[in-house]
């Protein structure tokens, strides 16, 4: 169910629980700012989620409230994950949904990295 990204952060969301170690994940990268793990319901042969360790509902929330060092560390983490997975040569797609119209399902900022096959057009009309 899509979430309203304007609501306050809910520390009971699935990604908050993963960050606290309450729910296991297959970690592929971690630094002080971000955690990356394989999606449990992949939409492409490679489907990695990268989440900030801070409590941010969406990209809008993160870009407005996160300290510069945290923004830099998170954005660099996304690039490191893509490079470490060998995705740069063949290409990959980044997706960060924000709010109801985008169908954001978890109220914690997350970036999807999709790769491993031709991904087609951005939107289907």
Backbone as CSV, one residue per row, in Angstrom:
resi,resn,N_x,N_y,N_z,CA_x,CA_y,CA_z,C_x,C_y,C_z
1,UNK,0.848,-1.173,0.000,0.000,0.000,0.000,0.899,1.242,0.000
2,UNK,0.646,2.187,-0.896,1.459,3.406,-0.941,1.372,4.200,0.360
3,UNK,2.458,4.891,0.666,2.510,5.678,1.900,2.546,7.170,1.596
4,UNK,2.050,7.930,2.524,2.087,9.386,2.444,3.446,9.843,2.968
5,UNK,4.298,10.322,2.074,5.659,10.704,2.441,5.734,11.993,3.239
6,UNK,4.583,12.637,3.485,4.599,13.848,4.295,4.365,13.557,5.773
7,UNK,4.057,12.299,6.101,3.832,11.923,7.498,5.163,11.795,8.233
8,UNK,5.154,11.868,9.561,6.392,11.694,10.334,6.968,10.284,10.141
9,UNK,8.254,10.151,10.379,8.944,8.873,10.255,8.353,7.849,11.230
10,UNK,8.115,6.652,10.740,7.588,5.547,11.549,8.730,4.566,11.815
11,UNK,9.217,4.501,13.041,10.373,3.646,13.339,10.024,2.159,13.411
12,UNK,8.789,1.815,13.074,8.391,0.401,13.002,8.328,-0.106,11.555
13,UNK,8.791,0.695,10.601,8.780,0.234,9.216,9.834,-0.862,9.024
14,UNK,9.674,-1.641,7.971,10.526,-2.816,7.764,12.010,-2.455,7.648
15,UNK,12.330,-1.324,7.023,13.744,-0.966,6.870,14.352,-0.520,8.200
16,UNK,13.574,0.135,9.039,14.060,0.479,10.382,14.353,-0.801,11.162
17,UNK,13.500,-1.799,11.008,13.713,-3.076,11.696,14.937,-3.807,11.146
18,UNK,15.171,-3.717,9.848,16.383,-4.305,9.263,17.617,-3.602,9.824
19,UNK,17.579,-2.269,9.885,18.720,-1.516,10.427,19.012,-1.885,11.879
20,UNK,17.968,-2.189,12.647,18.156,-2.573,14.052,18.516,-4.052,14.211
21,UNK,18.524,-4.810,13.122,18.840,-6.230,13.190,17.678,-7.107,13.614
22,UNK,16.479,-6.564,13.633,15.294,-7.327,14.024,14.793,-8.223,12.896
23,UNK,15.099,-7.847,11.662,14.735,-8.621,10.478,16.016,-8.834,9.684
24,UNK,16.289,-10.079,9.273,17.526,-10.326,8.519,17.439,-9.787,7.087
25,UNK,18.603,-9.510,6.527,18.698,-9.120,5.124,20.013,-9.665,4.584
26,UNK,20.095,-9.785,3.267,21.335,-10.231,2.633,22.130,-8.983,2.265
27,UNK,22.960,-8.540,3.202,23.732,-7.319,3.035,24.773,-7.482,1.939
28,UNK,24.842,-6.479,1.052,25.874,-6.467,0.018,26.853,-5.312,0.227
29,UNK,26.495,-4.347,1.075,27.365,-3.197,1.348,26.870,-2.519,2.618
30,UNK,27.818,-1.982,3.374,27.461,-1.179,4.535,28.588,-0.214,4.832
31,UNK,28.223,1.033,5.138,29.168,2.003,5.675,28.451,2.763,6.786
32,UNK,29.036,3.826,7.274,28.409,4.515,8.407,27.113,5.235,8.033
33,UNK,26.876,5.436,6.724,25.704,6.186,6.284,24.618,5.341,5.623
34,UNK,24.979,4.146,5.129,24.040,3.394,4.293,24.173,1.894,4.493
35,UNK,23.092,1.210,4.164,23.058,-0.249,4.136,22.445,-0.641,2.798
36,UNK,23.064,-1.612,2.125,22.534,-2.109,0.852,22.320,-3.610,0.973
37,UNK,21.202,-4.072,0.435,20.882,-5.494,0.515,20.022,-5.883,-0.684
38,UNK,19.999,-7.175,-0.972,19.198,-7.679,-2.077,17.716,-7.609,-1.730
39,UNK,16.914,-7.187,-2.700,15.465,-7.124,-2.519,14.908,-8.540,-2.404
40,UNK,13.961,-8.749,-1.507,13.398,-10.096,-1.312,12.404,-10.484,-2.401
41,UNK,11.947,-9.513,-3.188,11.041,-9.781,-4.308,11.577,-9.047,-5.535
42,UNK,12.707,-9.523,-6.089,13.386,-8.774,-7.153,12.526,-8.575,-8.393
43,UNK,12.643,-7.374,-8.958,11.936,-7.006,-10.179,12.845,-7.071,-11.404
44,UNK,14.108,-7.434,-11.212,15.102,-7.587,-12.278,16.130,-8.589,-11.763
45,UNK,16.954,-9.152,-12.655,17.971,-10.106,-12.191,18.847,-9.551,-11.056
46,UNK,19.197,-8.277,-11.141,19.860,-7.596,-10.029,18.891,-6.551,-9.503
47,UNK,18.559,-6.637,-8.227,17.657,-5.666,-7.592,18.159,-5.470,-6.170
48,UNK,18.882,-4.387,-5.984,19.490,-4.061,-4.695,18.809,-2.817,-4.140
49,UNK,18.546,-2.823,-2.852,18.013,-1.652,-2.160,19.137,-1.008,-1.360
50,UNK,19.228,0.309,-1.430,20.191,1.064,-0.628,19.386,2.019,0.234
51,UNK,19.604,1.938,1.553,18.855,2.782,2.481,19.830,3.574,3.350
52,UNK,19.466,4.815,3.678,20.292,5.553,4.625,20.069,4.997,6.032
53,UNK,21.066,5.144,6.875,20.924,4.686,8.256,20.120,5.662,9.105
54,UNK,19.951,6.883,8.619,19.151,7.866,9.339,17.669,7.679,9.091
55,UNK,16.860,8.309,9.913,15.399,8.186,9.864,14.809,9.228,8.920
56,UNK,14.712,8.857,7.633,14.165,9.755,6.614,13.050,9.038,5.869
57,UNK,11.923,9.691,5.690,10.771,9.092,5.043,10.973,8.974,3.530
58,UNK,11.583,9.988,2.920,11.647,10.057,1.459,12.872,10.857,1.019
59,UNK,13.061,10.910,-0.300,14.159,11.713,-0.843,13.963,13.178,-0.468
60,UNK,12.741,13.644,-0.504,12.457,15.026,-0.136,12.862,15.296,1.313
61,UNK,12.455,14.420,2.202,12.789,14.543,3.623,14.302,14.514,3.819
62,UNK,14.967,13.575,3.174,16.416,13.412,3.285,17.155,14.644,2.780
63,UNK,16.781,15.128,1.598,17.484,16.272,1.016,17.255,17.551,1.814
64,UNK,16.144,17.633,2.536,15.845,18.823,3.339,16.483,18.782,4.723
65,UNK,16.602,17.585,5.323,17.019,17.513,6.722,18.383,16.884,6.998
66,UNK,18.880,16.062,6.105,20.131,15.351,6.401,21.324,16.304,6.336
67,UNK,22.290,16.100,7.219,23.521,16.887,7.141,24.266,16.572,5.833
68,UNK,25.046,17.524,5.366,25.775,17.362,4.109,26.621,16.090,4.084
69,UNK,27.279,15.775,5.176,28.133,14.577,5.214,27.311,13.308,5.019
70,UNK,26.106,13.287,5.552,25.242,12.119,5.408,24.735,11.989,3.966
71,UNK,24.382,13.109,3.356,23.946,13.090,1.955,25.082,12.592,1.073
72,UNK,26.257,13.149,1.263,27.420,12.740,0.482,27.727,11.257,0.687
73,UNK,27.725,10.810,1.927,28.017,9.407,2.218,27.002,8.456,1.617
74,UNK,25.740,8.839,1.629,24.698,7.986,1.059,24.806,7.929,-0.460
75,UNK,24.942,9.084,-1.100,25.037,9.111,-2.565,26.271,8.344,-3.029
76,UNK,27.380,8.509,-2.339,28.582,7.748,-2.698,28.369,6.254,-2.486
77,UNK,27.627,5.884,-1.464,27.346,4.468,-1.215,26.579,3.853,-2.383
78,UNK,25.620,4.579,-2.927,24.854,4.063,-4.072,25.805,3.774,-5.232
79,UNK,26.716,4.688,-5.506,27.696,4.472,-6.569,28.625,3.313,-6.271
80,UNK,29.077,3.200,-5.038,29.958,2.089,-4.657,29.267,0.745,-4.843
81,UNK,28.000,0.671,-4.485,27.244,-0.580,-4.640,27.170,-0.954,-6.117
82,UNK,26.836,0.004,-6.971,26.732,-0.276,-8.412,28.079,-0.725,-8.983
83,UNK,29.151,-0.053,-8.597,30.483,-0.441,-9.097,30.875,-1.820,-8.587
84,UNK,30.662,-2.073,-7.298,31.043,-3.369,-6.710,30.254,-4.524,-7.335
85,UNK,29.019,-4.257,-7.763,28.195,-5.286,-8.390,28.520,-5.452,-9.877
86,UNK,29.434,-4.629,-10.394,29.829,-4.735,-11.800,28.780,-4.239,-12.768
87,UNK,28.014,-3.231,-12.376,26.882,-2.785,-13.181,27.175,-1.614,-14.105
88,UNK,28.317,-0.971,-13.937,28.577,0.262,-14.669,28.671,0.023,-16.172
89,UNK,29.353,-1.020,-16.605,29.556,-1.266,-18.040,28.245,-1.570,-18.758
90,UNK,27.439,-2.451,-18.193,26.192,-2.841,-18.855,25.051,-1.867,-18.592
91,UNK,25.131,-1.120,-17.512,24.116,-0.132,-17.190,23.171,-0.590,-16.094
92,UNK,22.552,0.374,-15.461,21.617,0.104,-14.375,20.662,1.271,-14.243
93,UNK,19.598,1.076,-13.492,18.605,2.113,-13.245,18.492,2.342,-11.745
94,UNK,18.412,3.612,-11.361,18.132,3.989,-9.974,16.700,4.477,-9.897
95,UNK,16.018,4.087,-8.831,14.639,4.526,-8.630,14.424,4.807,-7.151
96,UNK,13.908,5.985,-6.858,13.529,6.337,-5.487,12.109,6.902,-5.537
97,UNK,11.147,6.138,-5.082,9.760,6.582,-5.055,9.521,7.495,-3.862
98,UNK,8.707,8.530,-4.071,8.349,9.440,-2.987,6.854,9.679,-3.011
99,UNK,6.168,9.186,-2.004,4.760,9.498,-1.824,3.777,8.609,-2.548
100,UNK,2.530,9.012,-2.434,1.400,8.215,-2.905,1.392,7.982,-4.413
101,UNK,1.562,9.034,-5.206,1.474,8.878,-6.658,2.600,8.018,-7.229
102,UNK,3.726,7.949,-6.546,4.844,7.134,-7.039,4.749,5.692,-6.549
103,UNK,3.811,5.430,-5.669,3.597,4.100,-5.082,4.725,3.715,-4.117
104,UNK,5.214,4.692,-3.349,6.196,4.382,-2.300,5.533,3.445,-1.299
105,UNK,6.171,2.302,-1.030,5.550,1.299,-0.161,6.110,1.270,1.254
106,UNK,7.332,1.726,1.454,7.940,1.716,2.789,8.299,3.157,3.146
107,UNK,7.877,3.639,4.309,8.132,5.028,4.685,9.541,5.256,5.238
108,UNK,10.528,4.757,4.497,11.949,4.990,4.789,12.600,5.161,3.431
109,UNK,13.340,6.258,3.242,14.000,6.483,1.958,14.752,5.238,1.533
110,UNK,14.587,4.847,0.291,15.342,3.739,-0.272,15.496,3.949,-1.765
111,UNK,16.659,3.560,-2.252,16.948,3.636,-3.677,17.027,2.210,-4.194
112,UNK,16.281,1.937,-5.257,16.353,0.648,-5.934,17.441,0.743,-6.989
113,UNK,18.284,-0.272,-7.089,19.217,-0.411,-8.196,18.758,-1.635,-8.984
114,UNK,18.353,-1.407,-10.235,17.901,-2.482,-11.115,18.937,-2.695,-12.209
115,UNK,19.214,-3.952,-12.554,20.156,-4.246,-13.636,20.035,-5.709,-14.022
116,UNK,20.845,-6.099,-14.997,20.943,-7.498,-15.377,20.135,-7.894,-16.591
117,UNK,19.402,-6.935,-17.161,18.629,-7.178,-18.379,18.244,-5.820,-18.955
118,UNK,17.851,-5.763,-20.239,17.315,-4.503,-20.753,16.067,-4.135,-19.952
119,UNK,16.007,-2.911,-19.480,14.951,-2.514,-18.557,13.766,-1.827,-19.207
120,UNK,13.842,-1.536,-20.473,12.693,-0.956,-21.161,12.496,0.512,-20.830
121,UNK,11.354,1.053,-21.256,11.093,2.486,-21.028,10.877,2.794,-19.549
122,UNK,11.059,4.027,-19.208,10.894,4.455,-17.814,9.453,4.290,-17.330
123,UNK,8.499,4.735,-18.134,7.097,4.646,-17.739,6.300,3.996,-18.858
124,UNK,5.340,3.206,-18.482,4.451,2.602,-19.459,3.180,3.438,-19.495
125,UNK,2.815,3.866,-20.647,1.617,4.722,-20.780,0.470,3.951,-21.337
